[in-house]
Amino acid sequence: MQTWLSEHMLISYLLILGMTFFIFQKVFRPQQARLPLIREILLYATMIFGSAILLIMQVDKLPIIQCMAIAIVMMLTLRLRQLYDSWKGKSSTDNKVNTETK
């Protein structure tokens, strides 16, 4: 897989760029906060440049894409756990309310 990703640099770059944007949006961006347009453009330009540097590391046989994929899987696992905990909390609260009213 590492060899294939090194041979297909455009696909590797787009994967790195997409995962970088996703991780930034989910982890580092403050909730409901919008930056001024100039800062937003500068931020995304910096991420585009940084993704090119990560591509160089990927081509030099470092598992950048695989590590970013693991980070995204961990983020999704955390989100699923949060959803489960909130669902479980609601159902246990509903059970307490139902037993108290009986």
mmCIF file of N, CA, C and O in Angstrom:
data_model
loop_
_atom_site.group_PDB
_atom_site.id
_atom_site.type_symbol
_atom_site.label_atom_id
_atom_site.label_comp_id
_atom_site.label_asym_id
_atom_site.label_seq_id
_atom_site.Cartn_x
_atom_site.Cartn_y
_atom_site.Cartn_z
ATOM 1 N N MET A 1 0.824 -1.196 0.000
ATOM 2 C CA MET A 1 0.000 0.000 0.000
ATOM 3 C C MET A 1 0.868 1.260 0.000
ATOM 4 O O MET A 1 0.559 2.221 -0.680
ATOM 5 N N GLN A 2 1.934 1.217 0.794
ATOM 6 C CA GLN A 2 2.834 2.373 0.876
ATOM 7 C C GLN A 2 3.471 2.664 -0.483
ATOM 8 O O GLN A 2 3.581 3.814 -0.873
ATOM 9 N N THR A 3 3.835 1.618 -1.210
ATOM 10 C CA THR A 3 4.436 1.796 -2.534
ATOM 11 C C THR A 3 3.428 2.404 -3.500
ATOM 12 O O THR A 3 3.754 3.322 -4.253
ATOM 13 N N TRP A 4 2.187 1.909 -3.462
ATOM 14 C CA TRP A 4 1.151 2.429 -4.352
ATOM 15 C C TRP A 4 0.891 3.899 -4.073
ATOM 16 O O TRP A 4 0.740 4.701 -4.993
ATOM 17 N N LEU A 5 0.819 4.268 -2.785
ATOM 18 C CA LEU A 5 0.595 5.671 -2.437
ATOM 19 C C LEU A 5 1.759 6.551 -2.871
ATOM 20 O O LEU A 5 1.561 7.696 -3.279
ATOM 21 N N SER A 6 2.973 6.011 -2.803
ATOM 22 C CA SER A 6 4.134 6.777 -3.251
ATOM 23 C C SER A 6 4.136 6.971 -4.765
ATOM 24 O O SER A 6 4.590 7.999 -5.262
ATOM 25 N N GLU A 7 3.606 6.003 -5.489
ATOM 26 C CA GLU A 7 3.559 6.109 -6.950
ATOM 27 C C GLU A 7 2.445 7.043 -7.417
ATOM 28 O O GLU A 7 2.559 7.661 -8.472
ATOM 29 N N HIS A 8 1.371 7.137 -6.682
ATOM 30 C CA HIS A 8 0.229 7.989 -7.049
ATOM 31 C C HIS A 8 0.207 9.207 -6.138
ATOM 32 O O HIS A 8 -0.558 9.283 -5.173
ATOM 33 N N MET A 9 1.053 10.165 -6.479
ATOM 34 C CA MET A 9 1.245 11.324 -5.605
ATOM 35 C C MET A 9 0.035 12.239 -5.546
ATOM 36 O O MET A 9 -0.246 12.816 -4.497
ATOM 37 N N LEU A 10 -0.707 12.386 -6.630
ATOM 38 C CA LEU A 10 -1.873 13.261 -6.605
ATOM 39 C C LEU A 10 -2.945 12.714 -5.668
ATOM 40 O O LEU A 10 -3.515 13.463 -4.863
ATOM 41 N N ILE A 11 -3.177 11.421 -5.735
ATOM 42 C CA ILE A 11 -4.161 10.805 -4.844
ATOM 43 C C ILE A 11 -3.698 10.919 -3.394
ATOM 44 O O ILE A 11 -4.489 11.240 -2.500
ATOM 45 N N SER A 12 -2.411 10.692 -3.162
ATOM 46 C CA SER A 12 -1.873 10.824 -1.813
ATOM 47 C C SER A 12 -2.033 12.246 -1.297
ATOM 48 O O SER A 12 -2.429 12.459 -0.150
ATOM 49 N N TYR A 13 -1.742 13.221 -2.146
ATOM 50 C CA TYR A 13 -1.866 14.619 -1.731
ATOM 51 C C TYR A 13 -3.317 14.957 -1.401
ATOM 52 O O TYR A 13 -3.595 15.616 -0.389
ATOM 53 N N LEU A 14 -4.245 14.513 -2.232
ATOM 54 C CA LEU A 14 -5.653 14.813 -1.976
ATOM 55 C C LEU A 14 -6.148 14.129 -0.706
ATOM 56 O O LEU A 14 -6.935 14.711 0.050
ATOM 57 N N LEU A 15 -5.689 12.908 -0.446
ATOM 58 C CA LEU A 15 -6.039 12.226 0.804
ATOM 59 C C LEU A 15 -5.496 12.978 2.019
ATOM 60 O O LEU A 15 -6.213 13.197 3.003
ATOM 61 N N ILE A 16 -4.245 13.383 1.949
ATOM 62 C CA ILE A 16 -3.637 14.126 3.054
ATOM 63 C C ILE A 16 -4.358 15.448 3.259
ATOM 64 O O ILE A 16 -4.681 15.828 4.399
ATOM 65 N N LEU A 17 -4.639 16.150 2.177
ATOM 66 C CA LEU A 17 -5.306 17.443 2.273
ATOM 67 C C LEU A 17 -6.711 17.292 2.864
ATOM 68 O O LEU A 17 -7.104 18.038 3.765
ATOM 69 N N GLY A 18 -7.461 16.315 2.376
ATOM 70 C CA GLY A 18 -8.809 16.096 2.887
ATOM 71 C C GLY A 18 -8.814 15.721 4.361
ATOM 72 O O GLY A 18 -9.628 16.223 5.146
ATOM 73 N N MET A 19 -7.895 14.832 4.747
ATOM 74 C CA MET A 19 -7.837 14.444 6.154
ATOM 75 C C MET A 19 -7.370 15.596 7.038
ATOM 76 O O MET A 19 -7.845 15.750 8.167
ATOM 77 N N THR A 20 -6.473 16.430 6.523
ATOM 78 C CA THR A 20 -6.030 17.600 7.283
ATOM 79 C C THR A 20 -7.189 18.551 7.516
ATOM 80 O O THR A 20 -7.396 19.037 8.643
ATOM 81 N N PHE A 21 -7.971 18.832 6.491
ATOM 82 C CA PHE A 21 -9.137 19.708 6.645
ATOM 83 C C PHE A 21 -10.140 19.111 7.627
ATOM 84 O O PHE A 21 -10.671 19.818 8.487
ATOM 85 N N PHE A 22 -10.396 17.813 7.516
ATOM 86 C CA PHE A 22 -11.362 17.167 8.392
ATOM 87 C C PHE A 22 -10.907 17.228 9.851
ATOM 88 O O PHE A 22 -11.691 17.571 10.743
ATOM 89 N N ILE A 23 -9.649 16.888 10.100
ATOM 90 C CA ILE A 23 -9.132 16.912 11.467
ATOM 91 C C ILE A 23 -9.166 18.327 12.024
ATOM 92 O O ILE A 23 -9.540 18.541 13.183
ATOM 93 N N PHE A 24 -8.817 19.309 11.214
ATOM 94 C CA PHE A 24 -8.875 20.684 11.694
ATOM 95 C C PHE A 24 -10.298 21.082 12.058
ATOM 96 O O PHE A 24 -10.535 21.677 13.112
ATOM 97 N N GLN A 25 -11.250 20.763 11.198
ATOM 98 C CA GLN A 25 -12.640 21.143 11.447
ATOM 99 C C GLN A 25 -13.193 20.491 12.706
ATOM 100 O O GLN A 25 -13.944 21.109 13.451
ATOM 101 N N LYS A 26 -12.854 19.247 12.941
ATOM 102 C CA LYS A 26 -13.431 18.515 14.062
ATOM 103 C C LYS A 26 -12.701 18.725 15.377
ATOM 104 O O LYS A 26 -13.300 18.605 16.437
ATOM 105 N N VAL A 27 -11.399 19.023 15.328
ATOM 106 C CA VAL A 27 -10.627 19.090 16.569
ATOM 107 C C VAL A 27 -10.209 20.506 16.921
ATOM 108 O O VAL A 27 -10.381 20.934 18.064
ATOM 109 N N PHE A 28 -9.687 21.235 15.982
ATOM 110 C CA PHE A 28 -9.040 22.500 16.318
ATOM 111 C C PHE A 28 -9.904 23.743 16.134
ATOM 112 O O PHE A 28 -9.622 24.770 16.725
ATOM 113 N N ARG A 29 -10.936 23.689 15.323
ATOM 114 C CA ARG A 29 -11.767 24.871 15.120
ATOM 115 C C ARG A 29 -12.716 25.025 16.307
ATOM 116 O O ARG A 29 -13.420 24.106 16.667
ATOM 117 N N PRO A 30 -12.734 26.219 16.894
ATOM 118 C CA PRO A 30 -13.698 26.444 17.982
ATOM 119 C C PRO A 30 -15.135 26.329 17.458
ATOM 120 O O PRO A 30 -15.410 26.657 16.308
ATOM 121 N N GLN A 31 -16.003 25.848 18.293
ATOM 122 C CA GLN A 31 -17.395 25.654 17.888
ATOM 123 C C GLN A 31 -18.060 26.991 17.558
ATOM 124 O O GLN A 31 -17.969 27.938 18.322
ATOM 125 N N GLN A 32 -18.716 27.034 16.427
ATOM 126 C CA GLN A 32 -19.503 28.180 15.970
ATOM 127 C C GLN A 32 -18.674 29.458 15.831
ATOM 128 O O GLN A 32 -19.214 30.545 15.895
ATOM 129 N N ALA A 33 -17.376 29.362 15.668
ATOM 130 C CA ALA A 33 -16.534 30.547 15.515
ATOM 131 C C ALA A 33 -16.115 30.700 14.058
ATOM 132 O O ALA A 33 -15.671 29.747 13.428
ATOM 133 N N ARG A 34 -16.286 31.870 13.535
ATOM 134 C CA ARG A 34 -15.853 32.164 12.174
ATOM 135 C C ARG A 34 -14.714 33.163 12.240
ATOM 136 O O ARG A 34 -14.786 34.160 12.954
ATOM 137 N N LEU A 35 -13.660 32.894 11.488
ATOM 138 C CA LEU A 35 -12.538 33.803 11.406
ATOM 139 C C LEU A 35 -12.809 34.840 10.323
ATOM 140 O O LEU A 35 -13.602 34.602 9.414
ATOM 141 N N PRO A 36 -12.139 35.977 10.411
ATOM 142 C CA PRO A 36 -12.229 36.931 9.303
ATOM 143 C C PRO A 36 -11.724 36.278 8.015
ATOM 144 O O PRO A 36 -10.915 35.349 8.047
ATOM 145 N N LEU A 37 -12.209 36.768 6.887
ATOM 146 C CA LEU A 37 -11.931 36.151 5.595
ATOM 147 C C LEU A 37 -10.437 36.029 5.302
ATOM 148 O O LEU A 37 -9.968 34.989 4.833
ATOM 149 N N ILE A 38 -9.661 37.068 5.595
ATOM 150 C CA ILE A 38 -8.218 37.036 5.324
ATOM 151 C C ILE A 38 -7.539 35.941 6.146
ATOM 152 O O ILE A 38 -6.711 35.183 5.633
ATOM 153 N N ARG A 39 -7.909 35.830 7.414
ATOM 154 C CA ARG A 39 -7.323 34.783 8.260
ATOM 155 C C ARG A 39 -7.749 33.399 7.795
ATOM 156 O O ARG A 39 -6.967 32.454 7.848
ATOM 157 N N GLU A 40 -8.987 33.281 7.361
ATOM 158 C CA GLU A 40 -9.479 31.994 6.864
ATOM 159 C C GLU A 40 -8.689 31.566 5.627
ATOM 160 O O GLU A 40 -8.269 30.419 5.508
ATOM 161 N N ILE A 41 -8.467 32.495 4.709
ATOM 162 C CA ILE A 41 -7.686 32.208 3.501
ATOM 163 C C ILE A 41 -6.254 31.844 3.864
ATOM 164 O O ILE A 41 -5.694 30.870 3.339
ATOM 165 N N LEU A 42 -5.646 32.592 4.788
ATOM 166 C CA LEU A 42 -4.284 32.315 5.226
ATOM 167 C C LEU A 42 -4.190 30.951 5.905
ATOM 168 O O LEU A 42 -3.241 30.193 5.683
ATOM 169 N N LEU A 43 -5.188 30.608 6.689
ATOM 170 C CA LEU A 43 -5.209 29.320 7.382
ATOM 171 C C LEU A 43 -5.249 28.161 6.388
ATOM 172 O O LEU A 43 -4.456 27.219 6.492
ATOM 173 N N TYR A 44 -6.157 28.233 5.422
ATOM 174 C CA TYR A 44 -6.262 27.157 4.445
ATOM 175 C C TYR A 44 -5.040 27.113 3.523
ATOM 176 O O TYR A 44 -4.612 26.027 3.113
ATOM 177 N N ALA A 45 -4.457 28.263 3.201
ATOM 178 C CA ALA A 45 -3.221 28.268 2.395
ATOM 179 C C ALA A 45 -2.086 27.588 3.157
ATOM 180 O O ALA A 45 -1.297 26.828 2.580
ATOM 181 N N THR A 46 -2.030 27.834 4.464
ATOM 182 C CA THR A 46 -1.019 27.183 5.296
ATOM 183 C C THR A 46 -1.236 25.676 5.340
ATOM 184 O O THR A 46 -0.276 24.888 5.268
ATOM 185 N N MET A 47 -2.489 25.249 5.439
ATOM 186 C CA MET A 47 -2.773 23.813 5.440
ATOM 187 C C MET A 47 -2.432 23.179 4.095
ATOM 188 O O MET A 47 -1.950 22.042 4.043
ATOM 189 N N ILE A 48 -2.669 23.886 3.006
ATOM 190 C CA ILE A 48 -2.312 23.372 1.681
ATOM 191 C C ILE A 48 -0.798 23.212 1.567
ATOM 192 O O ILE A 48 -0.304 22.194 1.077
ATOM 193 N N PHE A 49 -0.056 24.194 2.048
ATOM 194 C CA PHE A 49 1.409 24.109 2.026
ATOM 195 C C PHE A 49 1.901 22.995 2.954
ATOM 196 O O PHE A 49 2.790 22.224 2.596
ATOM 197 N N GLY A 50 1.321 22.896 4.140
ATOM 198 C CA GLY A 50 1.706 21.851 5.089
ATOM 199 C C GLY A 50 1.412 20.461 4.560
ATOM 200 O O GLY A 50 2.162 19.514 4.808
ATOM 201 N N SER A 51 0.320 20.337 3.812
ATOM 202 C CA SER A 51 -0.004 19.035 3.217
ATOM 203 C C SER A 51 1.027 18.646 2.166
ATOM 204 O O SER A 51 1.321 17.455 2.000
ATOM 205 N N ALA A 52 1.589 19.626 1.480
ATOM 206 C CA ALA A 52 2.655 19.325 0.511
ATOM 207 C C ALA A 52 3.893 18.793 1.237
ATOM 208 O O ALA A 52 4.548 17.859 0.762
ATOM 209 N N ILE A 53 4.191 19.362 2.400
ATOM 210 C CA ILE A 53 5.324 18.870 3.186
ATOM 211 C C ILE A 53 5.046 17.448 3.676
ATOM 212 O O ILE A 53 5.929 16.583 3.635
ATOM 213 N N LEU A 54 3.810 17.205 4.130
ATOM 214 C CA LEU A 54 3.447 15.855 4.553
ATOM 215 C C LEU A 54 3.509 14.871 3.386
ATOM 216 O O LEU A 54 3.838 13.696 3.578
ATOM 217 N N LEU A 55 3.184 15.328 2.174
ATOM 218 C CA LEU A 55 3.294 14.471 0.995
ATOM 219 C C LEU A 55 4.740 14.053 0.764
ATOM 220 O O LEU A 55 5.011 12.889 0.445
ATOM 221 N N ILE A 56 5.665 14.976 0.942
ATOM 222 C CA ILE A 56 7.083 14.638 0.786
ATOM 223 C C ILE A 56 7.472 13.557 1.787
ATOM 224 O O ILE A 56 8.175 12.602 1.453
ATOM 225 N N MET A 57 6.988 13.693 3.016
ATOM 226 C CA MET A 57 7.286 12.674 4.029
ATOM 227 C C MET A 57 6.639 11.335 3.675
ATOM 228 O O MET A 57 7.228 10.284 3.903
ATOM 229 N N GLN A 58 5.426 11.384 3.104
ATOM 230 C CA GLN A 58 4.731 10.162 2.689
ATOM 231 C C GLN A 58 5.506 9.454 1.583
ATOM 232 O O GLN A 58 5.676 8.240 1.610
ATOM 233 N N VAL A 59 6.000 10.213 0.624
ATOM 234 C CA VAL A 59 6.754 9.628 -0.483
ATOM 235 C C VAL A 59 8.083 9.057 0.024
ATOM 236 O O VAL A 59 8.574 8.058 -0.501
ATOM 237 N N ASP A 60 8.640 9.646 1.084
ATOM 238 C CA ASP A 60 9.892 9.141 1.676
ATOM 239 C C ASP A 60 9.656 7.976 2.628
ATOM 240 O O ASP A 60 10.479 7.695 3.486
ATOM 241 N N LYS A 61 8.506 7.323 2.497
ATOM 242 C CA LYS A 61 8.185 6.073 3.200
ATOM 243 C C LYS A 61 7.762 6.243 4.662
ATOM 244 O O LYS A 61 7.835 5.312 5.437
ATOM 245 N N LEU A 62 7.313 7.430 5.060
ATOM 246 C CA LEU A 62 6.706 7.582 6.381
ATOM 247 C C LEU A 62 5.199 7.373 6.235
ATOM 248 O O LEU A 62 4.591 7.857 5.280
ATOM 249 N N PRO A 63 4.560 6.687 7.158
ATOM 250 C CA PRO A 63 3.130 6.367 7.014
ATOM 251 C C PRO A 63 2.212 7.519 7.445
ATOM 252 O O PRO A 63 1.438 7.408 8.392
ATOM 253 N N ILE A 64 2.267 8.630 6.751
ATOM 254 C CA ILE A 64 1.479 9.811 7.109
ATOM 255 C C ILE A 64 -0.014 9.540 6.918
ATOM 256 O O ILE A 64 -0.826 9.822 7.808
ATOM 257 N N ILE A 65 -0.399 9.005 5.775
ATOM 258 C CA ILE A 65 -1.814 8.767 5.489
ATOM 259 C C ILE A 65 -2.388 7.749 6.477
ATOM 260 O O ILE A 65 -3.498 7.928 6.989
ATOM 261 N N GLN A 66 -1.641 6.714 6.766
ATOM 262 C CA GLN A 66 -2.124 5.700 7.696
ATOM 263 C C GLN A 66 -2.299 6.287 9.099
ATOM 264 O O GLN A 66 -3.287 5.994 9.783
ATOM 265 N N CYS A 67 -1.371 7.120 9.529
ATOM 266 C CA CYS A 67 -1.479 7.742 10.854
ATOM 267 C C CYS A 67 -2.664 8.694 10.919
ATOM 268 O O CYS A 67 -3.379 8.747 11.934
ATOM 269 N N MET A 68 -2.893 9.448 9.870
ATOM 270 C CA MET A 68 -4.042 10.357 9.858
ATOM 271 C C MET A 68 -5.351 9.568 9.840
ATOM 272 O O MET A 68 -6.334 9.965 10.477
ATOM 273 N N ALA A 69 -5.360 8.446 9.135
ATOM 274 C CA ALA A 69 -6.558 7.602 9.112
ATOM 275 C C ALA A 69 -6.844 7.037 10.503
ATOM 276 O O ALA A 69 -8.006 6.990 10.937
ATOM 277 N N ILE A 70 -5.814 6.642 11.225
ATOM 278 C CA ILE A 70 -5.999 6.152 12.588
ATOM 279 C C ILE A 70 -6.527 7.267 13.484
ATOM 280 O O ILE A 70 -7.409 7.036 14.324
ATOM 281 N N ALA A 71 -6.026 8.479 13.307
ATOM 282 C CA ALA A 71 -6.525 9.612 14.094
ATOM 283 C C ALA A 71 -8.010 9.842 13.831
ATOM 284 O O ALA A 71 -8.789 10.094 14.766
ATOM 285 N N ILE A 72 -8.436 9.730 12.580
ATOM 286 C CA ILE A 72 -9.848 9.924 12.249
ATOM 287 C C ILE A 72 -10.697 8.805 12.831
ATOM 288 O O ILE A 72 -11.793 9.049 13.355
ATOM 289 N N VAL A 73 -10.202 7.575 12.774
ATOM 290 C CA VAL A 73 -10.937 6.453 13.378
ATOM 291 C C VAL A 73 -11.089 6.672 14.881
ATOM 292 O O VAL A 73 -12.164 6.434 15.453
ATOM 293 N N MET A 74 -10.042 7.154 15.533
ATOM 294 C CA MET A 74 -10.125 7.430 16.968
ATOM 295 C C MET A 74 -11.119 8.548 17.263
ATOM 296 O O MET A 74 -11.862 8.485 18.244
ATOM 297 N N MET A 75 -11.159 9.577 16.410
ATOM 298 C CA MET A 75 -12.125 10.658 16.588
ATOM 299 C C MET A 75 -13.547 10.135 16.439
ATOM 300 O O MET A 75 -14.445 10.512 17.212
ATOM 301 N N LEU A 76 -13.777 9.285 15.456
ATOM 302 C CA LEU A 76 -15.106 8.718 15.251
ATOM 303 C C LEU A 76 -15.504 7.799 16.407
ATOM 304 O O LEU A 76 -16.672 7.791 16.825
ATOM 305 N N THR A 77 -14.543 7.056 16.938
ATOM 306 C CA THR A 77 -14.815 6.202 18.088
ATOM 307 C C THR A 77 -15.217 7.040 19.299
ATOM 308 O O THR A 77 -16.167 6.702 20.011
ATOM 309 N N LEU A 78 -14.517 8.133 19.523
ATOM 310 C CA LEU A 78 -14.867 9.033 20.617
ATOM 311 C C LEU A 78 -16.265 9.592 20.427
ATOM 312 O O LEU A 78 -17.064 9.646 21.366
ATOM 313 N N ARG A 79 -16.586 10.006 19.214
ATOM 314 C CA ARG A 79 -17.913 10.572 18.938
ATOM 315 C C ARG A 79 -19.009 9.532 19.151
ATOM 316 O O ARG A 79 -20.064 9.842 19.724
ATOM 317 N N LEU A 80 -18.773 8.302 18.699
ATOM 318 C CA LEU A 80 -19.755 7.239 18.925
ATOM 319 C C LEU A 80 -19.931 6.966 20.414
ATOM 320 O O LEU A 80 -21.049 6.744 20.886
ATOM 321 N N ARG A 81 -18.844 7.000 21.157
ATOM 322 C CA ARG A 81 -18.928 6.784 22.597
ATOM 323 C C ARG A 81 -19.713 7.918 23.268
ATOM 324 O O ARG A 81 -20.517 7.679 24.178
ATOM 325 N N GLN A 82 -19.503 9.153 22.836
ATOM 326 C CA GLN A 82 -20.254 10.277 23.385
ATOM 327 C C GLN A 82 -21.735 10.144 23.080
ATOM 328 O O GLN A 82 -22.584 10.404 23.943
ATOM 329 N N LEU A 83 -22.065 9.739 21.860
ATOM 330 C CA LEU A 83 -23.469 9.540 21.500
ATOM 331 C C LEU A 83 -24.097 8.425 22.323
ATOM 332 O O LEU A 83 -25.229 8.540 22.796
ATOM 333 N N TYR A 84 -23.355 7.338 22.524
ATOM 334 C CA TYR A 84 -23.851 6.220 23.317
ATOM 335 C C TYR A 84 -24.077 6.655 24.767
ATOM 336 O O TYR A 84 -25.106 6.322 25.366
ATOM 337 N N ASP A 85 -23.126 7.392 25.332
ATOM 338 C CA ASP A 85 -23.274 7.853 26.711
ATOM 339 C C ASP A 85 -24.464 8.791 26.872
ATOM 340 O O ASP A 85 -25.199 8.699 27.857
ATOM 341 N N SER A 86 -24.662 9.693 25.914
ATOM 342 C CA SER A 86 -25.816 10.597 26.010
ATOM 343 C C SER A 86 -27.123 9.831 25.824
ATOM 344 O O SER A 86 -28.110 10.102 26.509
ATOM 345 N N TRP A 87 -27.144 8.842 24.937
ATOM 346 C CA TRP A 87 -28.343 8.012 24.747
ATOM 347 C C TRP A 87 -28.620 7.192 25.992
ATOM 348 O O TRP A 87 -29.762 7.080 26.442
ATOM 349 N N LYS A 88 -27.585 6.627 26.576
ATOM 350 C CA LYS A 88 -27.728 5.817 27.777
ATOM 351 C C LYS A 88 -28.173 6.694 28.954
ATOM 352 O O LYS A 88 -28.982 6.271 29.760
ATOM 353 N N GLY A 89 -27.655 7.910 29.024
ATOM 354 C CA GLY A 89 -28.052 8.837 30.087
ATOM 355 C C GLY A 89 -29.515 9.225 29.977
ATOM 356 O O GLY A 89 -30.225 9.330 30.973
ATOM 357 N N LYS A 90 -29.990 9.447 28.760
ATOM 358 C CA LYS A 90 -31.405 9.779 28.553
ATOM 359 C C LYS A 90 -32.299 8.610 28.934
ATOM 360 O O LYS A 90 -33.325 8.793 29.581
ATOM 361 N N SER A 91 -31.918 7.411 28.537
ATOM 362 C CA SER A 91 -32.770 6.260 28.818
ATOM 363 C C SER A 91 -32.790 5.957 30.315
ATOM 364 O O SER A 91 -33.824 5.598 30.858
ATOM 365 N N SER A 92 -31.676 6.135 31.011
ATOM 366 C CA SER A 92 -31.682 5.893 32.451
ATOM 367 C C SER A 92 -32.453 6.992 33.173
ATOM 368 O O SER A 92 -33.128 6.729 34.158
ATOM 369 N N THR A 93 -32.402 8.222 32.680
ATOM 370 C CA THR A 93 -33.191 9.304 33.264
ATOM 371 C C THR A 93 -34.668 9.053 33.025
ATOM 372 O O THR A 93 -35.489 9.253 33.923
ATOM 373 N N ASP A 94 -35.026 8.594 31.838
ATOM 374 C CA ASP A 94 -36.425 8.273 31.541
ATOM 375 C C ASP A 94 -36.919 7.148 32.439
ATOM 376 O O ASP A 94 -38.045 7.183 32.927
ATOM 377 N N ASN A 95 -36.093 6.147 32.689
ATOM 378 C CA ASN A 95 -36.476 5.037 33.559
ATOM 379 C C ASN A 95 -36.689 5.508 34.979
ATOM 380 O O ASN A 95 -37.618 5.071 35.667
ATOM 381 N N LYS A 96 -35.833 6.419 35.457
ATOM 382 C CA LYS A 96 -36.001 6.956 36.808
ATOM 383 C C LYS A 96 -37.282 7.751 36.926
ATOM 384 O O LYS A 96 -37.998 7.638 37.907
ATOM 385 N N VAL A 97 -37.612 8.545 35.916
ATOM 386 C CA VAL A 97 -38.829 9.345 35.925
ATOM 387 C C VAL A 97 -40.046 8.414 35.893
ATOM 388 O O VAL A 97 -41.017 8.622 36.616
ATOM 389 N N ASN A 98 -40.004 7.378 35.078
ATOM 390 C CA ASN A 98 -41.121 6.436 34.981
ATOM 391 C C ASN A 98 -41.330 5.687 36.277
ATOM 392 O O ASN A 98 -42.461 5.436 36.679
ATOM 393 N N THR A 99 -40.264 5.268 36.955
ATOM 394 C CA THR A 99 -40.411 4.534 38.199
ATOM 395 C C THR A 99 -40.864 5.439 39.340
ATOM 396 O O THR A 99 -41.577 5.008 40.244
ATOM 397 N N GLU A 100 -40.479 6.721 39.318
ATOM 398 C CA GLU A 100 -40.895 7.647 40.363
ATOM 399 C C GLU A 100 -42.378 8.016 40.230
ATOM 400 O O GLU A 100 -43.040 8.263 41.221
ATOM 401 N N THR A 101 -42.883 8.060 39.005
ATOM 402 C CA THR A 101 -44.292 8.436 38.807
ATOM 403 C C THR A 101 -45.233 7.275 39.109
ATOM 404 O O THR A 101 -46.411 7.484 39.318
ATOM 405 N N LYS A 102 -44.717 6.057 39.136
ATOM 406 C CA LYS A 102 -45.568 4.902 39.417
ATOM 407 C C LYS A 102 -45.746 4.810 40.873
ATOM 408 O O LYS A 102 -46.307 4.752 41.723
#
